[in-house]
PDB file of C-alpha atoms in Angstrom:
ATOM      1  CA  MET B   1     127.732 107.897 108.017  1.00  0.00           C
ATOM      2  CA  ARG B   2     128.786 107.163 111.598  1.00  0.00           C
ATOM      3  CA  PRO B   3     125.857 106.016 113.739  1.00  0.00           C
ATOM      4  CA  SER B   4     124.414 108.446 116.224  1.00  0.00           C
ATOM      5  CA  PRO B   5     124.759 107.363 119.886  1.00  0.00           C
ATOM      6  CA  ILE B   6     121.702 107.727 122.082  1.00  0.00           C
ATOM      7  CA  LEU B   7     122.032 107.457 125.848  1.00  0.00           C
ATOM      8  CA  LEU B   8     119.164 106.456 128.081  1.00  0.00           C
ATOM      9  CA  SER B   9     120.456 107.186 131.565  1.00  0.00           C
ATOM     10  CA  THR B  10     117.746 105.752 133.744  1.00  0.00           C
ATOM     11  CA  SER B  11     116.726 103.795 136.762  1.00  0.00           C
ATOM     12  CA  PHE B  12     114.195 101.200 135.728  1.00  0.00           C
ATOM     13  CA  LYS B  13     111.689  99.497 137.983  1.00  0.00           C
ATOM     14  CA  PHE B  14     110.004  96.249 137.071  1.00  0.00           C
ATOM     15  CA  LEU B  15     106.595  94.918 137.975  1.00  0.00           C
ATOM     16  CA  SER B  16     107.059  92.514 140.861  1.00  0.00           C
ATOM     17  CA  ARG B  17     105.919  88.982 140.178  1.00  0.00           C
ATOM     18  CA  PRO B  18     106.057  86.049 142.630  1.00  0.00           C
ATOM     19  CA  THR B  19     108.631  83.431 141.681  1.00  0.00           C
ATOM     20  CA  ALA B  20     108.630  79.819 142.801  1.00  0.00           C
ATOM     21  CA  SER B  21     111.661  78.657 144.732  1.00  0.00           C
ATOM     22  CA  LYS B  22     111.743  75.449 142.704  1.00  0.00           C
ATOM     23  CA  VAL B  23     110.615  75.062 139.127  1.00  0.00           C
ATOM     24  CA  PHE B  24     110.294  71.753 137.322  1.00  0.00           C
ATOM     25  CA  TYR B  25     109.708  71.080 133.645  1.00  0.00           C
ATOM     26  CA  GLY B  26     108.888  67.568 132.499  1.00  0.00           C
ATOM     27  CA  LYS B  27     110.500  64.950 134.718  1.00  0.00           C
ATOM     28  CA  ARG B  28     111.207  65.859 138.333  1.00  0.00           C
ATOM     29  CA  MET B  29     114.907  66.432 138.961  1.00  0.00           C
ATOM     30  CA  THR B  30     116.441  64.457 141.763  1.00  0.00           C
ATOM     31  CA  GLN B  31     118.004  67.420 143.573  1.00  0.00           C
ATOM     32  CA  GLY B  32     115.131  69.837 142.981  1.00  0.00           C
ATOM     33  CA  VAL B  33     117.292  72.234 140.959  1.00  0.00           C
ATOM     34  CA  PRO B  34     116.116  73.249 137.480  1.00  0.00           C
ATOM     35  CA  SER B  35     118.457  72.599 134.565  1.00  0.00           C
ATOM     36  CA  GLU B  36     119.963  75.470 132.582  1.00  0.00           C
ATOM     37  CA  THR B  37     117.441  74.830 129.820  1.00  0.00           C
ATOM     38  CA  ALA B  38     114.586  74.954 132.328  1.00  0.00           C
ATOM     39  CA  ARG B  39     115.945  78.136 133.875  1.00  0.00           C
ATOM     40  CA  LEU B  40     116.158  79.858 130.498  1.00  0.00           C
ATOM     41  CA  GLN B  41     112.666  78.656 129.611  1.00  0.00           C
ATOM     42  CA  ASN B  42     111.339  80.017 132.892  1.00  0.00           C
ATOM     43  CA  GLN B  43     112.980  83.380 132.161  1.00  0.00           C
ATOM     44  CA  ALA B  44     111.472  83.401 128.677  1.00  0.00           C
ATOM     45  CA  ASN B  45     108.022  82.674 130.104  1.00  0.00           C
ATOM     46  CA  MET B  46     108.367  85.491 132.649  1.00  0.00           C
ATOM     47  CA  SER B  47     109.546  87.885 129.936  1.00  0.00           C
ATOM     48  CA  SER B  48     106.682  86.935 127.626  1.00  0.00           C
ATOM     49  CA  SER B  49     104.103  87.340 130.396  1.00  0.00           C
ATOM     50  CA  GLN B  50     105.429  90.740 131.453  1.00  0.00           C
ATOM     51  CA  SER B  51     105.720  91.910 127.839  1.00  0.00           C
ATOM     52  CA  THR B  52     102.093  90.957 127.245  1.00  0.00           C
ATOM     53  CA  GLU B  53     101.028  92.770 130.412  1.00  0.00           C
ATOM     54  CA  LEU B  54     102.805  95.941 129.266  1.00  0.00           C
ATOM     55  CA  GLY B  55     101.618  95.666 125.659  1.00  0.00           C
ATOM     56  CA  ILE B  56     105.144  95.396 124.241  1.00  0.00           C
ATOM     57  CA  GLU B  57     105.079  94.650 120.515  1.00  0.00           C
ATOM     58  CA  SER B  58     108.727  94.727 119.414  1.00  0.00           C
ATOM     59  CA  GLN B  59     110.791  91.586 118.970  1.00  0.00           C
ATOM     60  CA  VAL B  60     114.138  91.534 120.758  1.00  0.00           C
ATOM     61  CA  ASN B  61     117.057  90.320 118.631  1.00  0.00           C
ATOM     62  CA  THR B  62     120.466  89.601 120.139  1.00  0.00           C
ATOM     63  CA  ALA B  63     123.934  89.023 118.745  1.00  0.00           C
ATOM     64  CA  ALA B  64     125.014  85.386 118.457  1.00  0.00           C
ATOM     65  CA  GLY B  65     125.695  83.856 121.864  1.00  0.00           C
ATOM     66  CA  LEU B  66     124.370  86.858 123.807  1.00  0.00           C
ATOM     67  CA  GLN B  67     121.849  86.151 126.565  1.00  0.00           C
ATOM     68  CA  LEU B  68     119.527  88.631 128.253  1.00  0.00           C
ATOM     69  CA  SER B  69     117.691  88.196 131.534  1.00  0.00           C
ATOM     70  CA  SER B  70     113.898  88.312 131.495  1.00  0.00           C
ATOM     71  CA  GLN B  71     114.008  91.870 132.891  1.00  0.00           C
ATOM     72  CA  GLN B  72     116.495  92.974 130.258  1.00  0.00           C
ATOM     73  CA  ARG B  73     114.268  91.586 127.489  1.00  0.00           C
ATOM     74  CA  VAL B  74     111.294  93.520 128.825  1.00  0.00           C
ATOM     75  CA  LEU B  75     113.434  96.641 129.085  1.00  0.00           C
ATOM     76  CA  VAL B  76     114.815  96.377 125.552  1.00  0.00           C
ATOM     77  CA  GLY B  77     111.405  95.534 124.099  1.00  0.00           C
ATOM     78  CA  SER B  78     109.829  98.571 125.737  1.00  0.00           C
ATOM     79  CA  VAL B  79     112.603 100.876 124.490  1.00  0.00           C
ATOM     80  CA  LEU B  80     112.220  99.513 120.943  1.00  0.00           C
ATOM     81  CA  ASP B  81     108.499 100.243 121.151  1.00  0.00           C
ATOM     82  CA  LEU B  82     109.238 103.805 122.240  1.00  0.00           C
ATOM     83  CA  PHE B  83     111.605 104.355 119.317  1.00  0.00           C
ATOM     84  CA  ALA B  84     108.925 102.886 117.028  1.00  0.00           C
ATOM     85  CA  GLY B  85     106.516 105.627 118.091  1.00  0.00           C
ATOM     86  CA  LYS B  86     104.437 103.342 120.304  1.00  0.00           C
ATOM     87  CA  PRO B  87     104.592 104.981 123.738  1.00  0.00           C
ATOM     88  CA  THR B  88     102.145 104.120 126.494  1.00  0.00           C
ATOM     89  CA  LEU B  89     101.984 105.150 130.121  1.00  0.00           C
ATOM     90  CA  LYS B  90     102.381 101.496 131.113  1.00  0.00           C
ATOM     91  CA  LYS B  91     105.708 101.215 129.285  1.00  0.00           C
ATOM     92  CA  LEU B  92     106.895 104.485 130.770  1.00  0.00           C
ATOM     93  CA  GLN B  93     106.114 103.156 134.252  1.00  0.00           C
ATOM     94  CA  LEU B  94     109.378 101.230 133.841  1.00  0.00           C
ATOM     95  CA  TRP B  95     111.181 104.573 134.058  1.00  0.00           C
ATOM     96  CA  THR B  96     111.820 106.326 137.356  1.00  0.00           C
ATOM     97  CA  ASP B  97     110.703 109.941 137.732  1.00  0.00           C
ATOM     98  CA  ASP B  98     114.281 111.254 137.482  1.00  0.00           C
ATOM     99  CA  ALA B  99     115.314 109.226 134.425  1.00  0.00           C
ATOM    100  CA  THR B 100     117.096 110.937 131.527  1.00  0.00           C
ATOM    101  CA  PHE B 101     116.788 110.604 127.748  1.00  0.00           C
ATOM    102  CA  SER B 102     119.716 112.006 125.782  1.00  0.00           C
ATOM    103  CA  ASP B 103     120.524 112.000 122.066  1.00  0.00           C
ATOM    104  CA  PRO B 104     122.898 114.194 120.027  1.00  0.00           C
ATOM    105  CA  LEU B 105     120.455 117.111 119.910  1.00  0.00           C
ATOM    106  CA  THR B 106     118.130 116.542 122.842  1.00  0.00           C
ATOM    107  CA  LYS B 107     118.357 116.017 126.573  1.00  0.00           C
ATOM    108  CA  ALA B 108     115.150 115.318 128.455  1.00  0.00           C
ATOM    109  CA  GLU B 109     115.464 115.071 132.231  1.00  0.00           C
ATOM    110  CA  GLY B 110     112.620 113.943 134.442  1.00  0.00           C
ATOM    111  CA  ARG B 111     109.272 112.366 133.692  1.00  0.00           C
ATOM    112  CA  LYS B 112     107.583 115.474 132.266  1.00  0.00           C
ATOM    113  CA  GLN B 113     110.319 116.041 129.689  1.00  0.00           C
ATOM    114  CA  TYR B 114     111.018 112.459 128.595  1.00  0.00           C
ATOM    115  CA  GLU B 115     107.326 111.562 128.299  1.00  0.00           C
ATOM    116  CA  ALA B 116     106.868 114.572 125.998  1.00  0.00           C
ATOM    117  CA  GLN B 117     109.895 113.412 124.010  1.00  0.00           C
ATOM    118  CA  TRP B 118     108.469 109.945 123.378  1.00  0.00           C
ATOM    119  CA  TYR B 119     104.944 111.121 122.610  1.00  0.00           C
ATOM    120  CA  GLY B 120     106.484 113.842 120.432  1.00  0.00           C
ATOM    121  CA  LEU B 121     108.168 111.181 118.311  1.00  0.00           C
ATOM    122  CA  LYS B 122     104.759 109.675 117.627  1.00  0.00           C
ATOM    123  CA  ALA B 123     103.345 113.104 116.783  1.00  0.00           C
ATOM    124  CA  ALA B 124     106.167 114.179 114.448  1.00  0.00           C
ATOM    125  CA  PHE B 125     106.206 111.251 112.029  1.00  0.00           C
ATOM    126  CA  SER B 126     103.507 109.621 109.939  1.00  0.00           C
ATOM    127  CA  SER B 127     105.507 106.417 109.617  1.00  0.00           C
ATOM    128  CA  ILE B 128     108.301 104.831 111.643  1.00  0.00           C
ATOM    129  CA  ASP B 129     109.813 101.604 110.313  1.00  0.00           C
ATOM    130  CA  GLN B 130     112.513  99.796 112.282  1.00  0.00           C
ATOM    131  CA  LEU B 131     114.712  98.198 109.616  1.00  0.00           C
ATOM    132  CA  HIS B 132     117.178  96.493 111.948  1.00  0.00           C
ATOM    133  CA  SER B 133     117.791  96.080 115.657  1.00  0.00           C
ATOM    134  CA  GLN B 134     120.273  93.940 117.553  1.00  0.00           C
ATOM    135  CA  VAL B 135     121.415  93.917 121.172  1.00  0.00           C
ATOM    136  CA  THR B 136     125.217  93.741 121.191  1.00  0.00           C
ATOM    137  CA  SER B 137     125.951  93.929 124.935  1.00  0.00           C
ATOM    138  CA  SER B 138     124.008  92.795 127.999  1.00  0.00           C
ATOM    139  CA  GLY B 139     126.065  94.754 130.519  1.00  0.00           C
ATOM    140  CA  ASN B 140     125.392  98.155 132.024  1.00  0.00           C
ATOM    141  CA  PRO B 141     124.792  99.863 129.709  1.00  0.00           C
ATOM    142  CA  ILE B 142     122.844  97.464 127.560  1.00  0.00           C
ATOM    143  CA  THR B 143     123.967  98.361 124.038  1.00  0.00           C
ATOM    144  CA  MET B 144     121.861  97.995 120.907  1.00  0.00           C
ATOM    145  CA  ASP B 145     122.249  98.858 117.223  1.00  0.00           C
ATOM    146  CA  LEU B 146     119.130 100.344 115.647  1.00  0.00           C
ATOM    147  CA  LYS B 147     118.339 101.386 112.073  1.00  0.00           C
ATOM    148  CA  THR B 148     115.070 103.251 111.580  1.00  0.00           C
ATOM    149  CA  LYS B 149     113.321 104.927 108.652  1.00  0.00           C
ATOM    150  CA  TYR B 150     111.172 107.935 109.542  1.00  0.00           C
ATOM    151  CA  VAL B 151     108.623 109.735 107.358  1.00  0.00           C
ATOM    152  CA  VAL B 152     107.999 113.313 108.480  1.00  0.00           C
ATOM    153  CA  LYS B 153     104.311 114.040 108.953  1.00  0.00           C
ATOM    154  CA  GLY B 154     102.827 116.582 106.551  1.00  0.00           C
ATOM    155  CA  ILE B 155     105.707 116.800 104.054  1.00  0.00           C
ATOM    156  CA  GLY B 156     106.425 113.104 103.522  1.00  0.00           C
ATOM    157  CA  LYS B 157     110.214 113.472 103.777  1.00  0.00           C
ATOM    158  CA  GLU B 158     111.977 110.169 104.485  1.00  0.00           C
ATOM    159  CA  GLN B 159     115.020 109.907 106.719  1.00  0.00           C
ATOM    160  CA  THR B 160     116.947 106.801 107.746  1.00  0.00           C
ATOM    161  CA  VAL B 161     118.807 106.970 111.049  1.00  0.00           C
ATOM    162  CA  ASN B 162     121.492 104.582 112.292  1.00  0.00           C
ATOM    163  CA  SER B 163     121.808 104.736 116.068  1.00  0.00           C
ATOM    164  CA  VAL B 164     123.675 103.077 118.898  1.00  0.00           C
ATOM    165  CA  ILE B 165     121.316 102.895 121.874  1.00  0.00           C
ATOM    166  CA  LYS B 166     122.864 102.718 125.353  1.00  0.00           C
ATOM    167  CA  ILE B 167     120.500 101.870 128.202  1.00  0.00           C
ATOM    168  CA  PHE B 168     121.902 102.608 131.658  1.00  0.00           C
ATOM    169  CA  THR B 169     120.182 101.088 134.675  1.00  0.00           C
ATOM    170  CA  ASP B 170     120.729 101.756 138.353  1.00  0.00           C
ATOM    171  CA  GLU B 171     118.851  99.467 140.718  1.00  0.00           C
ATOM    172  CA  GLN B 172     120.143 101.405 143.742  1.00  0.00           C
ATOM    173  CA  GLY B 173     118.772 104.702 142.424  1.00  0.00           C
ATOM    174  CA  GLU B 174     122.248 106.307 142.307  1.00  0.00           C
ATOM    175  CA  LYS B 175     122.930 108.922 139.678  1.00  0.00           C
ATOM    176  CA  ILE B 176     124.653 107.546 136.591  1.00  0.00           C
ATOM    177  CA  LYS B 177     127.343 109.743 135.069  1.00  0.00           C
ATOM    178  CA  GLN B 178     126.977 109.938 131.303  1.00  0.00           C
ATOM    179  CA  GLY B 179     130.001 109.522 129.100  1.00  0.00           C
ATOM    180  CA  SER B 180     131.384 112.194 126.798  1.00  0.00           C
ATOM    181  CA  SER B 181     130.722 110.270 123.593  1.00  0.00           C
ATOM    182  CA  VAL B 182     127.622 112.238 122.597  1.00  0.00           C
ATOM    183  CA  PHE B 183     128.216 114.227 119.430  1.00  0.00           C
ATOM    184  CA  ARG B 184     126.063 116.289 117.095  1.00  0.00           C
ATOM    185  CA  ASN B 185     125.124 114.608 113.839  1.00  0.00           C
ATOM    186  CA  LEU B 186     122.951 115.904 111.022  1.00  0.00           C
ATOM    187  CA  ASN B 187     121.462 112.420 110.747  1.00  0.00           C
ATOM    188  CA  SER B 188     119.689 112.856 114.078  1.00  0.00           C
ATOM    189  CA  VAL B 189     115.953 113.086 114.619  1.00  0.00           C
ATOM    190  CA  VAL B 190     114.493 116.103 116.399  1.00  0.00           C
ATOM    191  CA  VAL B 191     110.986 115.862 117.808  1.00  0.00           C
ATOM    192  CA  PRO B 192     108.725 118.429 119.486  1.00  0.00           C
ATOM    193  CA  ALA B 193     109.735 119.214 123.053  1.00  0.00           C
ATOM    194  CA  PHE B 194     106.220 119.948 124.263  1.00  0.00           C
ATOM    195  CA  VAL B 195     103.313 117.736 123.242  1.00  0.00           C
ATOM    196  CA  SER B 196     100.134 116.451 124.845  1.00  0.00           C
ATOM    197  CA  VAL B 197     100.806 113.494 127.132  1.00  0.00           C
ATOM    198  CA  PRO B 198      97.846 111.465 128.453  1.00  0.00           C
ATOM    199  CA  LYS B 199      97.213 112.038 132.149  1.00  0.00           C
ATOM    200  CA  SER B 200      95.913 108.509 132.723  1.00  0.00           C
ATOM    201  CA  GLU B 201      95.639 105.119 131.041  1.00  0.00           C
ATOM    202  CA  GLU B 202      91.889 105.741 130.663  1.00  0.00           C
ATOM    203  CA  GLU B 203      92.509 108.980 128.739  1.00  0.00           C
ATOM    204  CA  GLU B 204      95.103 107.226 126.603  1.00  0.00           C
ATOM    205  CA  ALA B 205      92.683 104.409 125.787  1.00  0.00           C
ATOM    206  CA  LYS B 206      90.043 106.926 124.655  1.00  0.00           C
ATOM    207  CA  LYS B 207      92.527 108.685 122.357  1.00  0.00           C
ATOM    208  CA  SER B 208      93.570 105.421 120.721  1.00  0.00           C
ATOM    209  CA  THR B 209      90.009 104.389 119.828  1.00  0.00           C
TER     210      THR B 209
END
């Protein structure tokens, strides 16, 4: 069955972190410019630190030869967590208030709607198992293949969904025009449109204990 495309038309904002103008690993370089290996290691360290700060659990896998920036890794990791039914307010802070979530059967515009969509995914299924994920493009959109098995809460019905995730970013805050490739597919997942979303990180922490 043809995979179901999912569009995340969003503007993402990242936690600002101070960066050193010169970074050295091991021996000091004569011209004060880090090597490519050092640059990639620095990006990996930044990504790991930010992922830890946001509580991101998912591992980011890329196609052979594909490189992601530290920000892109954080972004993809947070989106994988959301699709795994692990939403938190911290992760959703990466989304601007006017961001859009769109799949073949659902379009959630604005923070109130897309937060309910992600928390609804958690509420609708007793088990969510990501069988495969791989980033295939690091452009705009970032494109990722995702295969997920869902177990519907209450009735125990299993459903495996193959999806192509497209993550649009707009650093300037301009509106992104979505393509016309969205189509309806019976292999899609529908979640409740209106669910309880924590009003604060403190309330969320209490609910998780």
